[in-house]
CSV table of C-alpha atoms in Angstrom, one decimal:
chain,number,residue,atom,x,y,z
B,686,UNK,CA,0.1,0.0,-0.1
B,687,UNK,CA,1.4,3.2,-1.0
B,688,UNK,CA,2.4,6.0,2.1
B,689,UNK,CA,-0.3,8.8,1.4
B,690,UNK,CA,2.3,11.2,2.5
B,691,UNK,CA,5.0,10.0,0.1
B,692,UNK,CA,2.5,10.0,-2.8
B,693,UNK,CA,1.9,13.7,-1.7
B,694,UNK,CA,5.5,14.6,-1.7
B,695,UNK,CA,6.0,12.5,-4.9
B,696,UNK,CA,3.8,14.4,-7.0
B,697,UNK,CA,5.4,18.1,-5.5
B,698,UNK,CA,9.2,17.3,-6.9
B,699,UNK,CA,11.8,18.8,-5.0
B,700,UNK,CA,12.9,21.2,-7.7
B,701,UNK,CA,9.8,22.5,-8.5
B,702,UNK,CA,8.8,23.8,-5.0
B,703,UNK,CA,9.5,27.0,-3.3
B,704,UNK,CA,10.0,28.8,-6.4
B,705,UNK,CA,7.0,31.0,-6.8
B,706,UNK,CA,7.0,34.1,-4.7
B,707,UNK,CA,4.5,33.1,-2.5
B,708,UNK,CA,5.6,29.5,-1.7
B,709,UNK,CA,2.1,28.5,-2.7
B,710,UNK,CA,3.0,25.1,-3.6
B,711,UNK,CA,5.3,24.6,-0.3
B,712,UNK,CA,1.6,25.6,1.3
B,713,UNK,CA,-0.4,23.4,-1.0
B,714,UNK,CA,2.0,20.4,0.1
B,715,UNK,CA,1.8,21.1,3.6
B,716,UNK,CA,-2.0,20.8,3.4
B,717,UNK,CA,-2.2,17.7,1.7
B,718,UNK,CA,0.6,16.3,4.4
B,719,UNK,CA,-1.5,17.8,6.8
B,720,UNK,CA,-5.0,16.2,5.2
B,721,UNK,CA,-3.2,12.8,5.4
B,722,UNK,CA,-2.5,12.8,8.8
B,723,UNK,CA,-5.8,14.0,10.0
B,724,UNK,CA,-6.7,11.0,8.2
B,725,UNK,CA,-5.9,8.6,10.9
B,726,UNK,CA,-6.1,7.5,14.3
B,727,UNK,CA,-3.6,5.3,15.5
B,728,UNK,CA,-1.1,6.8,17.1
B,729,UNK,CA,1.9,4.8,16.4
B,730,UNK,CA,0.7,5.2,13.0
B,731,UNK,CA,0.7,9.2,13.2
B,732,UNK,CA,4.1,8.7,14.6
B,733,UNK,CA,5.1,7.4,11.5
B,734,UNK,CA,3.6,9.2,9.5
B,735,UNK,CA,4.9,12.3,11.1
B,736,UNK,CA,8.8,11.1,10.1
B,737,UNK,CA,7.4,10.2,6.7
B,738,UNK,CA,6.4,13.8,6.3
B,739,UNK,CA,9.6,15.0,7.7
B,740,UNK,CA,11.8,12.7,5.9
B,741,UNK,CA,10.2,13.6,2.3
B,742,UNK,CA,10.6,17.4,3.0
B,743,UNK,CA,14.2,17.1,3.7
B,744,UNK,CA,15.0,14.3,1.5
B,745,UNK,CA,16.8,12.5,3.9
B,746,UNK,CA,17.4,8.6,3.9
B,747,UNK,CA,16.2,8.5,7.3
B,748,UNK,CA,14.3,9.7,10.1
B,749,UNK,CA,13.0,9.3,13.8
B,750,UNK,CA,10.5,10.9,16.1
B,751,UNK,CA,11.7,10.5,19.9
B,752,UNK,CA,10.2,11.1,23.0
B,753,UNK,CA,11.3,13.1,26.3
B,754,UNK,CA,10.7,10.7,29.3
B,755,UNK,CA,9.6,13.2,32.2
B,756,UNK,CA,10.5,12.3,36.0
B,757,UNK,CA,6.9,10.3,36.0
B,758,UNK,CA,7.4,7.9,33.4
B,759,UNK,CA,6.7,4.5,34.4
B,760,UNK,CA,10.1,3.4,32.4
B,761,UNK,CA,12.0,5.0,34.8
B,762,UNK,CA,14.4,6.3,32.5
B,763,UNK,CA,14.4,10.1,33.7
B,764,UNK,CA,15.8,12.3,30.8
B,765,UNK,CA,16.5,9.8,27.9
B,766,UNK,CA,14.7,9.7,25.0
B,767,UNK,CA,12.3,7.0,23.7
B,768,UNK,CA,12.1,5.8,20.0
B,769,UNK,CA,9.1,6.5,18.9
B,770,UNK,CA,8.9,5.8,15.2
B,771,UNK,CA,12.0,5.5,12.6
B,772,UNK,CA,12.2,5.2,9.0
B,773,UNK,CA,15.2,3.8,6.8
B,774,UNK,CA,16.9,2.1,10.1
B,775,UNK,CA,18.0,-1.8,10.1
B,776,UNK,CA,17.1,-3.6,13.4
B,777,UNK,CA,20.9,-3.4,14.6
B,778,UNK,CA,20.1,0.8,14.6
B,779,UNK,CA,16.6,0.5,16.2
B,780,UNK,CA,18.0,-1.2,19.0
B,781,UNK,CA,21.1,0.7,19.2
B,782,UNK,CA,19.0,3.9,19.7
B,783,UNK,CA,15.6,2.7,20.9
B,784,UNK,CA,16.6,4.9,23.9
B,785,UNK,CA,19.1,7.5,24.3
B,786,UNK,CA,21.1,9.1,27.4
B,787,UNK,CA,22.1,12.4,27.4
B,788,UNK,CA,25.1,11.7,27.8
B,789,UNK,CA,25.8,9.9,24.0
B,790,UNK,CA,27.1,12.2,20.9
B,791,UNK,CA,24.7,12.9,18.5
B,792,UNK,CA,22.5,15.6,17.0
B,793,UNK,CA,19.3,14.7,19.6
B,794,UNK,CA,21.7,15.0,22.5
B,795,UNK,CA,23.3,18.1,20.9
B,796,UNK,CA,19.7,19.7,20.4
B,797,UNK,CA,18.9,18.1,24.0
B,798,UNK,CA,21.6,20.2,25.3
B,799,UNK,CA,21.0,23.5,23.4
B,800,UNK,CA,17.7,23.4,24.3
B,801,UNK,CA,17.2,24.4,19.9
B,802,UNK,CA,17.6,22.9,16.7
B,803,UNK,CA,21.4,21.1,16.1
B,804,UNK,CA,22.6,20.4,12.4
B,805,UNK,CA,25.3,18.5,12.2
B,806,UNK,CA,26.4,18.9,8.3
B,807,UNK,CA,29.1,15.8,8.7
B,808,UNK,CA,29.9,13.2,11.7
B,809,UNK,CA,33.3,12.6,10.0
B,810,UNK,CA,34.1,16.4,10.7
B,811,UNK,CA,32.5,16.4,13.8
B,812,UNK,CA,35.2,16.7,16.7
B,813,UNK,CA,33.0,15.9,19.5
B,814,UNK,CA,31.9,12.4,18.1
B,815,UNK,CA,35.6,11.5,17.2
B,816,UNK,CA,36.6,8.2,18.6
B,817,UNK,CA,32.9,7.1,20.1
B,818,UNK,CA,30.6,4.3,20.2
B,819,UNK,CA,28.4,6.6,18.8
B,820,UNK,CA,30.2,7.6,15.6
B,821,UNK,CA,31.0,3.7,14.5
B,822,UNK,CA,27.0,3.2,14.9
B,823,UNK,CA,26.6,5.9,12.5
B,824,UNK,CA,28.7,4.5,10.0
B,825,UNK,CA,27.3,1.1,10.3
B,826,UNK,CA,24.1,2.4,9.7
B,827,UNK,CA,25.4,4.7,6.6
B,828,UNK,CA,24.6,7.9,8.4
B,829,UNK,CA,26.6,10.8,7.6
B,830,UNK,CA,24.5,13.5,8.5
B,831,UNK,CA,21.3,14.9,10.4
B,832,UNK,CA,19.6,17.7,11.6
B,833,UNK,CA,17.3,17.4,15.2
B,834,UNK,CA,14.4,19.6,15.7
B,835,UNK,CA,12.8,20.0,19.2
B,836,UNK,CA,9.3,19.5,19.7
B,837,UNK,CA,7.8,22.0,22.4
B,838,UNK,CA,4.6,21.9,23.5
B,839,UNK,CA,2.3,25.0,23.5
B,840,UNK,CA,3.6,26.6,26.7
B,841,UNK,CA,7.2,25.5,26.0
B,842,UNK,CA,8.0,22.1,27.6
B,843,UNK,CA,10.1,20.1,25.6
B,844,UNK,CA,8.4,17.0,24.7
B,845,UNK,CA,10.9,15.2,22.5
B,846,UNK,CA,12.5,15.1,19.1
B,847,UNK,CA,12.5,14.8,15.3
B,848,UNK,CA,15.1,14.2,13.2
B,849,UNK,CA,16.2,13.5,9.8
B,850,UNK,CA,19.3,12.1,8.6
B,851,UNK,CA,21.3,11.7,5.2
B,852,UNK,CA,23.9,8.9,3.6
B,853,UNK,CA,26.1,12.0,2.6
B,854,UNK,CA,27.5,15.0,4.3
B,855,UNK,CA,24.8,17.9,4.3
B,856,UNK,CA,23.3,21.2,5.4
B,857,UNK,CA,19.3,21.5,4.9
B,858,UNK,CA,18.4,24.4,3.3
B,859,UNK,CA,16.3,27.1,5.0
B,860,UNK,CA,13.3,26.3,3.0
B,861,UNK,CA,13.2,23.0,4.4
B,862,UNK,CA,13.7,23.8,7.8
B,863,UNK,CA,11.0,26.7,7.5
B,864,UNK,CA,8.5,23.4,6.5
B,865,UNK,CA,9.9,20.8,9.1
B,866,UNK,CA,9.6,23.5,12.0
B,867,UNK,CA,5.4,23.0,11.0
B,868,UNK,CA,5.6,19.4,11.0
B,869,UNK,CA,7.5,20.0,14.1
B,870,UNK,CA,4.6,21.9,15.4
B,871,UNK,CA,2.2,19.1,14.5
B,872,UNK,CA,4.5,16.7,15.7
B,873,UNK,CA,4.3,18.2,19.1
B,874,UNK,CA,0.8,18.6,19.5
B,875,UNK,CA,0.4,14.8,18.9
B,876,UNK,CA,3.0,14.3,21.2
B,877,UNK,CA,1.6,16.4,23.9
B,878,UNK,CA,-1.8,15.0,23.5
B,879,UNK,CA,-0.5,11.6,23.8
B,880,UNK,CA,1.3,12.5,27.0
B,881,UNK,CA,-1.6,13.7,28.3
B,882,UNK,CA,-4.1,10.7,27.4
B,883,UNK,CA,-1.7,8.1,29.4
B,884,UNK,CA,-1.2,10.6,32.1
B,885,UNK,CA,-4.8,10.5,32.6
B,886,UNK,CA,-5.2,6.3,31.5
B,887,UNK,CA,-2.4,5.9,34.5
B,888,UNK,CA,-4.4,7.9,37.3
B,889,UNK,CA,-7.5,6.3,36.3
B,890,UNK,CA,-6.0,3.1,36.5
B,891,UNK,CA,-4.1,4.2,40.3
B,892,UNK,CA,-7.3,5.7,41.3
B,893,UNK,CA,-9.0,2.3,40.9
B,894,UNK,CA,-6.1,0.3,42.5
B,895,UNK,CA,-6.6,2.7,45.3
B,896,UNK,CA,-10.2,2.5,45.7
B,897,UNK,CA,-10.1,-1.3,45.5
B,898,UNK,CA,-7.1,-1.3,48.2
B,899,UNK,CA,-9.1,1.2,50.3
B,900,UNK,CA,-12.3,-1.5,50.2
B,901,UNK,CA,-10.2,-4.4,51.1
B,902,UNK,CA,-8.1,-1.7,54.0
B,903,UNK,CA,-11.6,-0.5,55.2
B,904,UNK,CA,-13.0,-4.7,55.6
B,905,UNK,CA,-9.8,-5.1,57.5
B,906,UNK,CA,-9.7,-2.4,59.9
B,907,UNK,CA,-13.2,-2.8,60.9
B,908,UNK,CA,-12.9,-6.6,61.5
B,909,UNK,CA,-9.9,-5.6,63.6
B,910,UNK,CA,-12.2,-2.5,65.6
B,911,UNK,CA,-14.6,-5.3,65.8
B,912,UNK,CA,-12.4,-8.1,67.1
B,913,UNK,CA,-11.1,-5.2,69.6
B,914,UNK,CA,-15.1,-4.5,71.1
B,915,UNK,CA,-15.1,-8.3,71.8
B,916,UNK,CA,-12.0,-8.7,73.6
B,917,UNK,CA,-12.6,-5.4,75.6
B,918,UNK,CA,-13.7,-5.7,79.1
B,919,UNK,CA,-13.7,-3.3,82.1
B,920,UNK,CA,-15.4,-3.2,85.7
B,921,UNK,CA,-18.1,0.2,84.6
B,922,UNK,CA,-19.3,1.0,81.4
B,923,UNK,CA,-17.6,4.3,81.8
B,924,UNK,CA,-13.9,2.4,81.7
B,925,UNK,CA,-15.2,0.2,78.9
B,926,UNK,CA,-15.9,2.8,77.0
B,927,UNK,CA,-12.7,4.4,77.8
B,928,UNK,CA,-10.5,0.9,76.8
B,929,UNK,CA,-12.5,0.8,73.5
B,930,UNK,CA,-12.2,4.4,72.5
B,931,UNK,CA,-8.3,4.5,73.1
B,932,UNK,CA,-8.0,1.0,71.2
B,933,UNK,CA,-9.7,2.7,68.4
B,934,UNK,CA,-7.7,5.6,68.5
B,935,UNK,CA,-4.3,3.8,68.2
B,936,UNK,CA,-6.2,2.1,65.0
B,937,UNK,CA,-7.3,5.7,63.9
B,938,UNK,CA,-4.1,7.1,64.4
B,939,UNK,CA,-2.2,4.5,62.3
B,940,UNK,CA,-4.7,4.8,59.8
B,941,UNK,CA,-4.1,8.5,59.1
B,942,UNK,CA,-0.3,7.6,57.9
B,943,UNK,CA,-1.8,4.8,55.4
B,944,UNK,CA,-3.5,7.6,53.4
B,945,UNK,CA,-0.4,10.1,53.8
B,946,UNK,CA,1.5,6.9,52.0
B,947,UNK,CA,-1.7,6.4,49.7
B,948,UNK,CA,-2.1,2.7,51.4
B,949,UNK,CA,1.6,2.0,50.8
B,950,UNK,CA,1.7,1.3,54.8
B,951,UNK,CA,3.3,3.3,57.5
B,952,UNK,CA,7.0,3.6,58.7
B,953,UNK,CA,7.7,1.7,62.1
B,954,UNK,CA,9.3,4.7,63.2
B,955,UNK,CA,6.3,7.3,62.9
B,956,UNK,CA,4.2,4.5,64.4
B,957,UNK,CA,6.4,4.0,67.6
B,958,UNK,CA,6.6,8.1,67.8
B,959,UNK,CA,2.9,8.4,67.3
B,960,UNK,CA,2.2,6.0,70.5
B,961,UNK,CA,4.3,7.4,72.6
B,962,UNK,CA,4.3,11.2,72.0
B,963,UNK,CA,1.8,11.4,75.2
B,964,UNK,CA,4.7,10.1,77.4
B,965,UNK,CA,7.4,12.1,76.8
B,966,UNK,CA,10.2,12.8,73.9
B,967,UNK,CA,12.4,10.6,72.1
B,968,UNK,CA,15.4,12.6,73.5
B,969,UNK,CA,16.4,12.5,77.2
B,970,UNK,CA,12.7,12.0,78.3
B,971,UNK,CA,11.0,9.2,79.5
B,972,UNK,CA,10.8,7.1,76.4
B,973,UNK,CA,13.7,6.2,74.4
B,974,UNK,CA,13.3,4.8,70.7
B,975,UNK,CA,15.9,3.6,68.4
B,976,UNK,CA,15.6,2.0,65.0
B,977,UNK,CA,15.4,2.7,61.3
B,978,UNK,CA,13.1,3.7,59.1
B,979,UNK,CA,11.2,0.7,58.0
B,980,UNK,CA,8.0,0.2,56.1
B,981,UNK,CA,5.5,-1.6,56.9
B,982,UNK,CA,2.2,-3.5,55.2
B,983,UNK,CA,-1.2,-2.1,56.5
B,984,UNK,CA,-1.3,-5.2,58.3
B,985,UNK,CA,1.5,-5.0,60.3
B,986,UNK,CA,1.4,-1.7,61.3
B,987,UNK,CA,-2.0,-2.1,62.6
B,988,UNK,CA,-0.7,-4.8,64.9
B,989,UNK,CA,2.2,-2.8,66.0
B,990,UNK,CA,0.2,0.2,66.7
B,991,UNK,CA,-2.0,-2.0,68.8
B,992,UNK,CA,0.7,-3.7,70.4
B,993,UNK,CA,2.5,-0.4,71.4
B,994,UNK,CA,-0.8,1.1,73.0
B,995,UNK,CA,-1.9,-1.6,74.9
B,996,UNK,CA,1.8,-2.0,76.5
B,997,UNK,CA,1.9,2.1,77.1
B,998,UNK,CA,-1.6,1.6,78.6
B,999,UNK,CA,-0.3,-1.1,81.0
B,1000,UNK,CA,2.9,0.8,81.8
B,1001,UNK,CA,0.7,3.7,83.0
B,1002,UNK,CA,-1.3,1.5,85.1
B,1003,UNK,CA,0.8,-1.3,86.7
B,1004,UNK,CA,4.4,-0.4,84.8
B,1005,UNK,CA,7.0,2.4,84.3
B,1006,UNK,CA,4.5,4.9,83.5
B,1007,UNK,CA,3.2,4.6,86.8
B,1008,UNK,CA,5.7,6.1,89.1
B,1009,UNK,CA,7.8,9.2,87.9
B,1010,UNK,CA,11.5,7.3,87.9
B,1011,UNK,CA,9.8,5.3,85.6
B,1012,UNK,CA,11.8,4.6,81.4
B,1013,UNK,CA,10.8,2.8,78.7
B,1014,UNK,CA,13.2,2.0,75.8
B,1015,UNK,CA,12.0,0.7,72.8
B,1016,UNK,CA,14.2,-0.4,69.7
B,1017,UNK,CA,13.3,-2.2,66.3
B,1018,UNK,CA,15.5,-3.7,63.8
B,1019,UNK,CA,14.6,-5.9,60.5
B,1020,UNK,CA,15.6,-9.4,60.8
B,1021,UNK,CA,17.0,-11.6,57.6
B,1022,UNK,CA,13.7,-13.2,57.4
B,1023,UNK,CA,12.5,-10.5,56.7
B,1024,UNK,CA,10.4,-9.7,60.2
B,1025,UNK,CA,10.6,-6.9,62.4
B,1026,UNK,CA,11.8,-7.5,65.7
B,1027,UNK,CA,10.6,-5.1,68.0
B,1028,UNK,CA,12.2,-5.1,72.1
B,1029,UNK,CA,9.5,-3.6,74.2
B,1030,UNK,CA,12.0,-2.4,77.7
B,1031,UNK,CA,10.6,-0.9,81.0
B,1032,UNK,CA,13.1,0.1,84.3
B,1033,UNK,CA,12.5,2.4,87.2
B,1034,UNK,CA,9.1,1.3,87.9
B,1035,UNK,CA,7.3,-1.4,90.2
B,1036,UNK,CA,8.9,-4.7,90.5
B,1037,UNK,CA,7.1,-6.9,88.3
B,1038,UNK,CA,5.8,-10.7,88.4
B,1039,UNK,CA,3.9,-13.1,85.8
B,1040,UNK,CA,0.0,-12.3,86.1
B,1041,UNK,CA,-1.8,-15.2,87.6
B,1042,UNK,CA,-4.1,-14.8,85.0
B,1043,UNK,CA,-4.2,-13.5,81.0
B,1044,UNK,CA,-5.2,-10.1,80.8
B,1045,UNK,CA,-7.6,-8.6,78.4
B,1046,UNK,CA,-4.7,-5.9,76.9
B,1047,UNK,CA,-2.7,-9.2,76.0
B,1048,UNK,CA,-4.8,-11.0,74.7
B,1049,UNK,CA,-5.8,-8.3,72.4
B,1050,UNK,CA,-2.2,-8.3,71.9
B,1051,UNK,CA,-1.5,-11.9,71.2
B,1052,UNK,CA,-5.1,-12.1,69.1
B,1053,UNK,CA,-3.4,-9.5,66.7
B,1054,UNK,CA,-0.2,-10.3,66.3
B,1055,UNK,CA,-0.7,-13.9,66.1
B,1056,UNK,CA,-3.4,-13.6,63.5
B,1057,UNK,CA,-1.1,-11.6,61.5
B,1058,UNK,CA,2.0,-14.6,61.4
B,1059,UNK,CA,3.8,-12.9,64.3
B,1060,UNK,CA,5.2,-14.0,67.6
B,1061,UNK,CA,4.9,-12.6,71.4
B,1062,UNK,CA,7.2,-12.8,73.9
B,1063,UNK,CA,6.9,-11.5,77.8
B,1064,UNK,CA,9.5,-11.6,80.3
B,1065,UNK,CA,8.5,-10.7,84.0
B,1066,UNK,CA,11.8,-9.4,85.6
B,1067,UNK,CA,12.3,-7.8,88.9
B,1068,UNK,CA,13.4,-4.7,87.6
B,1069,UNK,CA,10.6,-4.0,85.2
B,1070,UNK,CA,8.6,-5.9,81.9
B,1071,UNK,CA,10.8,-6.6,79.0
B,1072,UNK,CA,8.0,-7.5,75.2
B,1073,UNK,CA,9.8,-8.8,72.6
B,1074,UNK,CA,7.3,-9.7,69.3
B,1075,UNK,CA,8.1,-10.4,65.7
B,1076,UNK,CA,6.1,-9.4,63.0
B,1077,UNK,CA,5.9,-9.9,58.9
B,1078,UNK,CA,6.5,-6.7,57.5
């Protein structure tokens, strides 16, 4: 099938174009090219049509269109030029230039550095490229010269590049560059629209994922709250109300951290700081905490928050926080098995001894940690309680 853009150019031989004072032949050529572009709706084919137009206008043997990757690009190759469409390149060259880093030496990276069009009339005479792998690639492909025109959005943002390459030393004419600028404008508009549509699709997909995750986490949170209520007990209704309120508040606080991380989880350090903040600062006060930043899954974060809340509540009633001289140290670290080891150590409070029966706070801790695949160990020492637990993160 004959390419519609190439057909239009064939109808306007290069020697006959641009000879009239008002350049009506060039205007008509661009009109026909634009009509051919409007008739195509497949984005990849449109990229190819634009490269066809650039190649045809400049009389080159090769052409490429590239996209400049932004910071939020899912490829992770920030600042590199991604090949979108090409003409005339053999497979080896396509692989070599599929991604072009800013450190490479070519007309497109020259234009990237300049922020403007770059014309290389003869790669063999360009001192900067001498002795590089890039020059060898051009030689293997049969490319001797090139021009690259930046593609900018309507508000000036650099989106990509369109390049044409010749098999011989060549400097494009002013007329060719003027027509190429018009095609580049069309290419930039197309690329800007494509980028916006892709960003919208990613945003919509992320919103769907977040909605599903929020639904799952909400059900999980409500189940945890329900279990907490069932495991709570007190001597009076008012005491029971306070117990339940405290446990639910611990879950609410860690849930706020999930929202900040967009449900990725919560940092163990933030959870420890948040739960122990009412009892003293971590800089020489009654609480010391030691550990690195460790991102926990929502399930593990909830378990840690509830466990710390129960331990702190017990310390206020019977342990280190029940005296003016008591102190608590919390330290945590990651094990080789990807589990979070947490140690809670009380000193300076009343002497402790093993309880005669398992309290409701202990049952809450054991329940929430065990259901998440963790372990819990209490040591009732004369100098104060020590509690160690492990949580899969």
